[in-house]
Amino acid sequence: MSTPEISAREAEVLALLGEHLTNAEISAQLFISVRTVESHVSALLRKLRAPDRRTLSRRAADLARAGRTRPAPALPTPLTAFVGRTRERADLAEAVKTRRLVTAVGPGGVGKTRLALAVAAQTAGDFPDGVWFVDLAPVTDPGRVGAAVAATMGTGEQPARGVDETVLAALTGHRALLVLDNCEQIIEGVAPFLERLLTACPGVQVLATSRARMLVPFEWAFEVPPLSWADGAESEAVALFVDRAAAAGRAPDAAAREGVAALCAGLDGMALAVELAAARYPALGLEGLTAGLTDQLRMLAGGPRAHDRHRSVGAVLDWSHDLLEPWDRALLRRISVFAAPFTAEAAAAVAAFAPLDPAAVADGLGRLAEQSLLTATPTSAGVRYRALETVRQYGTRRLADADERADVRSRHLDWCLAAASALEDAQRADASAEFAEFAAQGRWARFDGTADDLRTALAWAAGSPERREDARRLALALAGLAFARTLVGEAQQCFEQAAAFADTAGDPAGAAAALRRAAGVAGCRRLGDDMFRLHRAAADAARRAGDTTAAGRDLAAAATVAYRFSSTFEQVPTVQEAACLLAEARELSRDAGPAAGAAVALAEAAVVADAFGAVQGGTDNTAHETVGHAERAVELARRANDPVAESAALDALSGAHSWAGRPFGAADAARRRIDVLTAARRTPAAAHERMDALAMASATALGVGELEQARRWGRQLAGHPLLAEAGHHAVSWLLVADALAGAADDVLAGGARFLDAWERGGRPRSFSLGPAAASVAMVHGLRGDHEARTAWLAIVQEAGHESEHRHGYGAVFDATVSLHHGAAEAALERVAPPPDRVWKWVTWVWLHWYAAVRAEASTLAGHPDARERIGAARGLVAGNPVATAQLDRCEALLDGDRARLLTVAAAFEAAGSRYQAARTLLLAGDAHATAGGASLAGLGLAPRAG
C-alpha cells in the first residue's frame, strides 16, 4: 500500500485521535474550530480507508510507529514573540545539526528555554522522525527521566523491558531531535540516561538546557549569554523590553528608549529580569522602575559580572515580590508547590487560607499573570496557570522563609488525594468498559494533567512520618491509575512502595495485599522473576500478619509461576526450589478452605505434572494425573468464587488436555476462561489472566478448526491496550489464524507490526512468536515470493524454537506451501513421521493440522497408504470442520469425484477457510479452476496449485 498523503495538520489531528481525544479536546489543543477538526477527521477516514473513528484511533499509533506519517514538531507554542538573538540562534542551530549533545548552559532567567525552542523549531526540517520537547521541571525522581521522555513521545512500555529500554528501542534507527529542558535539578538521572541514549541511537541529537554541564561523552556546551545591551536603544534587550511592555498595555516612546537601555544594562540583559521590569512599566513608568530597582541592583556593583548575572534575576524577583500586596506574595509562594500547570480551583484548595480566601486566589492569579510571574494558558478544561521554573524555585524559597512549607505541602497532599480519589471514582464508574473506552471519554487528560503533582506529593509524604498513611493511600491510588493508563512500570513501583509504607506502619497484611497486586502488574510486563519474587515477599508479609493460610496461597502461587510462566524468567527457578515452595504451601494449607486448596492443586498440576510444558519440566508428561490436579483446582476455585484462580486452573486443564491429545478439551477449557473472567474485578492479575486467556483461546480454537472464533479472539488480543507496545505478542495468534484463513493482506499488514515490535523489543523468543513468523513466511510462500519467505524463515529461527518448527507448526506450514505449488513429494517428506512420532510438537494446536496435511500430501503424492492415513486421521479430527473438509477432499480426489469437491469447497467456505475453498476449486479443474484462481487472486495469493 502506498503511503497516504497526509498534511502536517492532519498528522497532528491523527496523533490526538490516537490518544482518544474528542473533537472538542482536539480543537482546544490545536486552537482550531471543531468544524475544522471534523473536516480533518473525514479526510483521514477517507485517506486511510478506515470504516469508523474507533478504527482510525487504533490505526493512528500503528501508522506513527511504522513511520508512515511525518510527525509534527512536538514543541510547546510560546504565548509571546521571540525577540533578538540572531547570532546565538544561528550558532546554536549549527551546533545542533552537527553535534550529538548540545547543552545550552546559563543561569536561571537568561533565556535558555526560549532560545532552545526557537532553535528546535528552526531545525525541525533536518529531523524527519520528529522533534520532541521534554520539560523535566516537574520530575523529582532521577529514575523517571526516561518515563518523562516516553510520555512526551507517546511511547508505552514494552513487556520484559524497562521504560528506558523502550525509549531507546523506539528511537533506534531514527533521525530525531530531543530537547530536554530544565535538566539541572535531576542531572544525576539525566546524565546516565543521555549516555545510554547517545550510544544506542546514533541518529538522535539532543539539545539540553541546564544551569550546569552534564559531563557526559559527546557533550558540547553552549554558553547562553544575556541579551545584548551594547547597542543602546537599538539593542536586543531594549527590543524585548518594548515588546513586553506593549503587551502589558503601554510601550515606551522613542524618547524613553535611552533610559530603557540604561535600565537593561543594569539588569545585565537577563531576559527574565527585563520581562519582569517591562510588565511593571505601564504602572510605574521609567522613573518608577529606575527608582525601584536602584536599591536592589546596587549590591551587584563591583562584583564579577558573570557572578552578578546569576544574582540579578534574584534581585529583580525580590523587587517584583516586594511590589506585590501581602496576599499576592502569599499566593506566589504557595502555588510554588504545584509541579504542573494548575487551575484556579486547585490553587484555591492549596493556597486559600489566611490571609487568602478562594475569591482572592482567583483574583491574585490574574494579577500575577499580568506581572509576568505566571503564564495563563486556555485549555479544554479551562485556564491553567504556571510559573517559569526560575519563578517557581524563587517561590519555594519564599515558602520556606515564611515557615509555611509543611502546611502548604500538606494541603497540596490533601488536594492530590482528593484528585486521585475523583479519578478512581470516574474509573470505577466505567468498570465494565475496556481501557480504550475510558480514555476515549477524555478522563486520561485529567490524569495526565495531575500525575506530576501526585508524584511530587507522594515523594514529600514519603519523607513525612506524620503523613505516612496518606503516602500509602496515594501510592495505591497512583499505582491503580498508572496501571489503567498502561504506565505499568510505575504501577509496579508504586504498589511495592505502598507495601513498604504498610510494613513500616505495622500493617503486614496490607503489605501482602499490595505485593500481590505488584505481582499481577509484573505478570502483565512478562517479568517472571519479579512475579516470583513478589509472591514470595507477599508470603513473608502474610506470615508476619499471622495469616498462614494466605502465606500458603502465596507460596503456591510462586511455585505455579515458576512453571506456568517459565519462559518469562531471566533466571528460571530450579525444580528443587519450586518443589520446596510447593511442599511448604501444602503444609500451611493443610486444613484451609477451597481458595488455598485451589492454589495448591494448581501448583501441583504445574510442578508435579508439568501441565504448562515448562522450561525446567521433564520430557515425560503424566497427562491423566495432570487432568486430575487441574480439575480439582478448577472445582475448588469455583467454590471459592475466585474467577482469576478458576481461569488459571482452566489453563492447566487446557494444557493437560493438549498433552493427552484432546484438542477439543483444550479448546473448551480455554473458551471457559473467557467466560469466567467476565465476572472478575479489574485488577492487574485479572488483566494478566485475560491477556493470557485470549491468546490461549485463539490458539486452541485454531487447533480445532474454529477459524472465525480464533480470529475474533485474536483481534481482541491485538487491540489490548497493555500490548500496544508489544505488537509481536499482540498479533501473534491473529497472524496464524489469518494465514490459515487465507487473509493474505491482513497477514502482511500484521506482519509489519509484528516485525517492528519484535525488533524494538529486543528480538525475543517465545512459543507463540515462532508460529506467528512462520505463518507470515507461509503467506509469502503461497504468493510465490520466495525471497520474502526466506527472510521470514530466518526470523522464525530467532523468534521460535527450532524443534517445534522442525516437527510441529513449521512442518504444517512448509507442507502447505509445497502442496500449493504442486510439490507433493516435498510436502510428504516434510510431514513423513506419523503424529505419534512427533506428538510433543503436534499436540495442542497442530495435531489436527498435521494429520490432515499429511493425509493430503500422501494422496497427492500417490502414497500406497493414502486411504489408510485418511481413515486414521478421521477419528482424530472428527468435529474439526477444516480438517474434516481436507480429508473429504482427499477422498474425493482419490475417487475422482468432482461433484464432491464442489461440496467440499462450500464446506471450507462455511468454516472460514477461504484459501482452502479456492484451492479446492482449482483442484476440481475446468471452469471451476478459473473461479478458484480468481478467488486466490482476490485473497492476494498466487493462483498456483498442484
CSV table of C-alpha atoms in Angstrom, one decimal, residues 645-801:
chain,number,residue,atom,x,y,z
A,645,ALA,CA,-7.9,-18.6,40.2
A,646,GLU,CA,-10.5,-20.5,38.2
A,647,SER,CA,-9.1,-19.2,34.9
A,648,ALA,CA,-5.6,-20.2,35.9
A,649,ALA,CA,-6.8,-23.7,36.8
A,650,LEU,CA,-8.7,-23.9,33.5
A,651,ASP,CA,-5.4,-23.0,31.8
A,652,ALA,CA,-3.8,-26.0,33.4
A,653,LEU,CA,-6.8,-28.2,32.4
A,654,SER,CA,-6.4,-26.9,28.8
A,655,GLY,CA,-2.7,-27.8,28.9
A,656,ALA,CA,-3.5,-31.3,30.3
A,657,HIS,CA,-6.0,-32.0,27.6
A,658,SER,CA,-3.5,-30.9,25.0
A,659,TRP,CA,-0.8,-33.2,26.3
A,660,ALA,CA,-3.4,-36.0,26.2
A,661,GLY,CA,-4.1,-35.3,22.6
A,662,ARG,CA,-7.5,-33.9,23.2
A,663,PRO,CA,-7.7,-30.6,21.3
A,664,PHE,CA,-11.4,-30.2,21.8
A,665,GLY,CA,-11.0,-30.5,25.6
A,666,ALA,CA,-8.2,-27.9,25.4
A,667,ALA,CA,-10.3,-25.5,23.4
A,668,ASP,CA,-13.3,-25.9,25.6
A,669,ALA,CA,-11.3,-25.2,28.8
A,670,ALA,CA,-9.7,-22.1,27.1
A,671,ARG,CA,-13.1,-20.9,26.0
A,672,ARG,CA,-14.4,-21.2,29.5
A,673,ARG,CA,-11.6,-19.0,30.8
A,674,ILE,CA,-13.0,-16.1,28.7
A,675,ASP,CA,-16.5,-16.6,30.2
A,676,VAL,CA,-15.2,-16.9,33.7
A,677,LEU,CA,-13.2,-13.8,33.6
A,678,THR,CA,-16.2,-11.6,32.7
A,679,ALA,CA,-17.0,-11.7,36.4
A,680,ALA,CA,-13.5,-10.8,37.6
A,681,ARG,CA,-12.8,-7.4,39.2
A,682,ARG,CA,-10.5,-5.2,37.1
A,683,THR,CA,-7.2,-5.9,38.9
A,684,PRO,CA,-3.7,-6.3,37.4
A,685,ALA,CA,-3.9,-10.1,38.0
A,686,ALA,CA,-7.2,-10.2,36.1
A,687,ALA,CA,-5.8,-8.1,33.2
A,688,HIS,CA,-2.8,-10.5,33.0
A,689,GLU,CA,-5.1,-13.5,33.1
A,690,ARG,CA,-7.3,-12.0,30.4
A,691,MET,CA,-4.5,-11.4,28.0
A,692,ASP,CA,-3.2,-15.0,28.5
A,693,ALA,CA,-6.8,-16.3,28.2
A,694,LEU,CA,-7.3,-14.5,24.9
A,695,ALA,CA,-4.1,-15.9,23.5
A,696,MET,CA,-4.9,-19.4,24.6
A,697,ALA,CA,-8.5,-19.3,23.4
A,698,SER,CA,-7.4,-18.1,20.0
A,699,ALA,CA,-4.7,-20.7,19.8
A,700,THR,CA,-6.8,-23.7,20.9
A,701,ALA,CA,-9.7,-22.6,18.6
A,702,LEU,CA,-7.2,-22.9,15.8
A,703,GLY,CA,-6.4,-26.4,17.0
A,704,VAL,CA,-10.0,-27.5,16.3
A,705,GLY,CA,-10.5,-25.5,13.1
A,706,GLU,CA,-12.7,-22.7,14.6
A,707,LEU,CA,-11.0,-20.1,12.4
A,708,GLU,CA,-13.5,-17.3,12.8
A,709,GLN,CA,-13.6,-17.7,16.6
A,710,ALA,CA,-9.8,-17.7,16.6
A,711,ARG,CA,-9.7,-14.6,14.6
A,712,ARG,CA,-12.2,-12.8,16.8
A,713,TRP,CA,-10.3,-13.6,20.0
A,714,GLY,CA,-7.0,-12.8,18.1
A,715,ARG,CA,-8.3,-9.4,17.2
A,716,GLN,CA,-9.3,-8.7,20.8
A,717,LEU,CA,-5.8,-9.6,21.9
A,718,ALA,CA,-4.3,-7.5,19.2
A,719,GLY,CA,-6.2,-4.5,20.4
A,720,HIS,CA,-5.5,-4.8,24.1
A,721,PRO,CA,-4.0,-1.6,25.4
A,722,LEU,CA,-1.4,-3.3,27.5
A,723,LEU,CA,0.0,-4.8,24.4
A,724,ALA,CA,0.2,-1.5,22.4
A,725,GLU,CA,4.0,-1.5,22.5
A,726,ALA,CA,4.2,-5.3,22.1
A,727,GLY,CA,2.7,-5.8,18.7
A,728,HIS,CA,4.7,-9.1,18.2
A,729,HIS,CA,2.8,-10.6,21.2
A,730,ALA,CA,-0.4,-8.8,20.4
A,731,VAL,CA,-0.8,-10.1,16.8
A,732,SER,CA,0.9,-13.5,17.1
A,733,TRP,CA,-2.2,-15.7,17.1
A,734,LEU,CA,-4.2,-13.4,14.8
A,735,LEU,CA,-1.4,-13.8,12.2
A,736,VAL,CA,-1.7,-17.6,12.4
A,737,ALA,CA,-5.5,-17.5,12.2
A,738,ASP,CA,-5.5,-15.0,9.3
A,739,ALA,CA,-2.8,-17.0,7.4
A,740,LEU,CA,-4.8,-20.3,7.7
A,741,ALA,CA,-7.9,-18.5,6.6
A,742,GLY,CA,-6.1,-17.1,3.6
A,743,ALA,CA,-6.4,-13.4,4.6
A,744,ALA,CA,-3.0,-12.5,2.9
A,745,ASP,CA,-3.4,-8.7,3.1
A,746,ASP,CA,-4.2,-8.8,6.8
A,747,VAL,CA,-1.2,-11.1,7.4
A,748,LEU,CA,1.2,-8.8,5.5
A,749,ALA,CA,-0.1,-5.8,7.4
A,750,GLY,CA,0.1,-7.6,10.7
A,751,GLY,CA,3.5,-8.9,9.9
A,752,ALA,CA,4.8,-5.3,9.6
A,753,ARG,CA,3.5,-4.5,13.1
A,754,PHE,CA,5.0,-7.8,14.4
A,755,LEU,CA,8.4,-7.2,12.9
A,756,ASP,CA,8.7,-3.6,14.1
A,757,ALA,CA,7.6,-4.5,17.6
A,758,TRP,CA,9.8,-7.7,17.7
A,759,GLU,CA,12.9,-5.8,16.7
A,760,ARG,CA,12.2,-2.9,19.1
A,761,GLY,CA,11.5,-5.5,21.8
A,762,GLY,CA,15.0,-6.9,21.5
A,763,ARG,CA,14.1,-9.8,19.2
A,764,PRO,CA,12.8,-12.1,21.9
A,765,ARG,CA,12.0,-15.8,21.6
A,766,SER,CA,8.6,-17.3,22.6
A,767,PHE,CA,6.4,-20.3,21.9
A,768,SER,CA,3.9,-18.0,20.2
A,769,LEU,CA,6.3,-15.8,18.2
A,770,GLY,CA,7.7,-18.7,16.1
A,771,PRO,CA,4.4,-19.8,14.7
A,772,ALA,CA,3.4,-16.1,14.0
A,773,ALA,CA,6.6,-15.5,12.0
A,774,ALA,CA,6.2,-18.9,10.2
A,775,SER,CA,2.6,-18.0,9.2
A,776,VAL,CA,3.9,-14.8,7.5
A,777,ALA,CA,6.6,-16.9,5.8
A,778,MET,CA,3.8,-19.3,4.6
A,779,VAL,CA,1.8,-16.5,3.1
A,780,HIS,CA,4.8,-15.2,1.2
A,781,GLY,CA,5.4,-18.8,0.0
A,782,LEU,CA,1.9,-19.1,-1.2
A,783,ARG,CA,2.3,-15.8,-3.0
A,784,GLY,CA,5.4,-17.1,-4.7
A,785,ASP,CA,7.7,-14.5,-3.0
A,786,HIS,CA,10.4,-16.9,-2.0
A,787,GLU,CA,12.9,-14.2,-1.1
A,788,ALA,CA,10.5,-12.8,1.4
A,789,ARG,CA,9.7,-16.2,2.7
A,790,THR,CA,13.4,-17.0,3.2
A,791,ALA,CA,13.7,-13.7,5.2
A,792,TRP,CA,10.8,-14.6,7.4
A,793,LEU,CA,12.1,-18.2,8.0
A,794,ALA,CA,15.3,-16.6,9.3
A,795,ILE,CA,13.1,-14.6,11.8
A,796,VAL,CA,11.4,-17.9,12.8
A,797,GLN,CA,14.8,-19.3,13.8
A,798,GLU,CA,15.3,-16.4,16.2
A,799,ALA,CA,11.7,-15.9,17.4
A,800,GLY,CA,10.8,-19.6,17.9
A,801,HIS,CA,12.3,-22.9,19.0
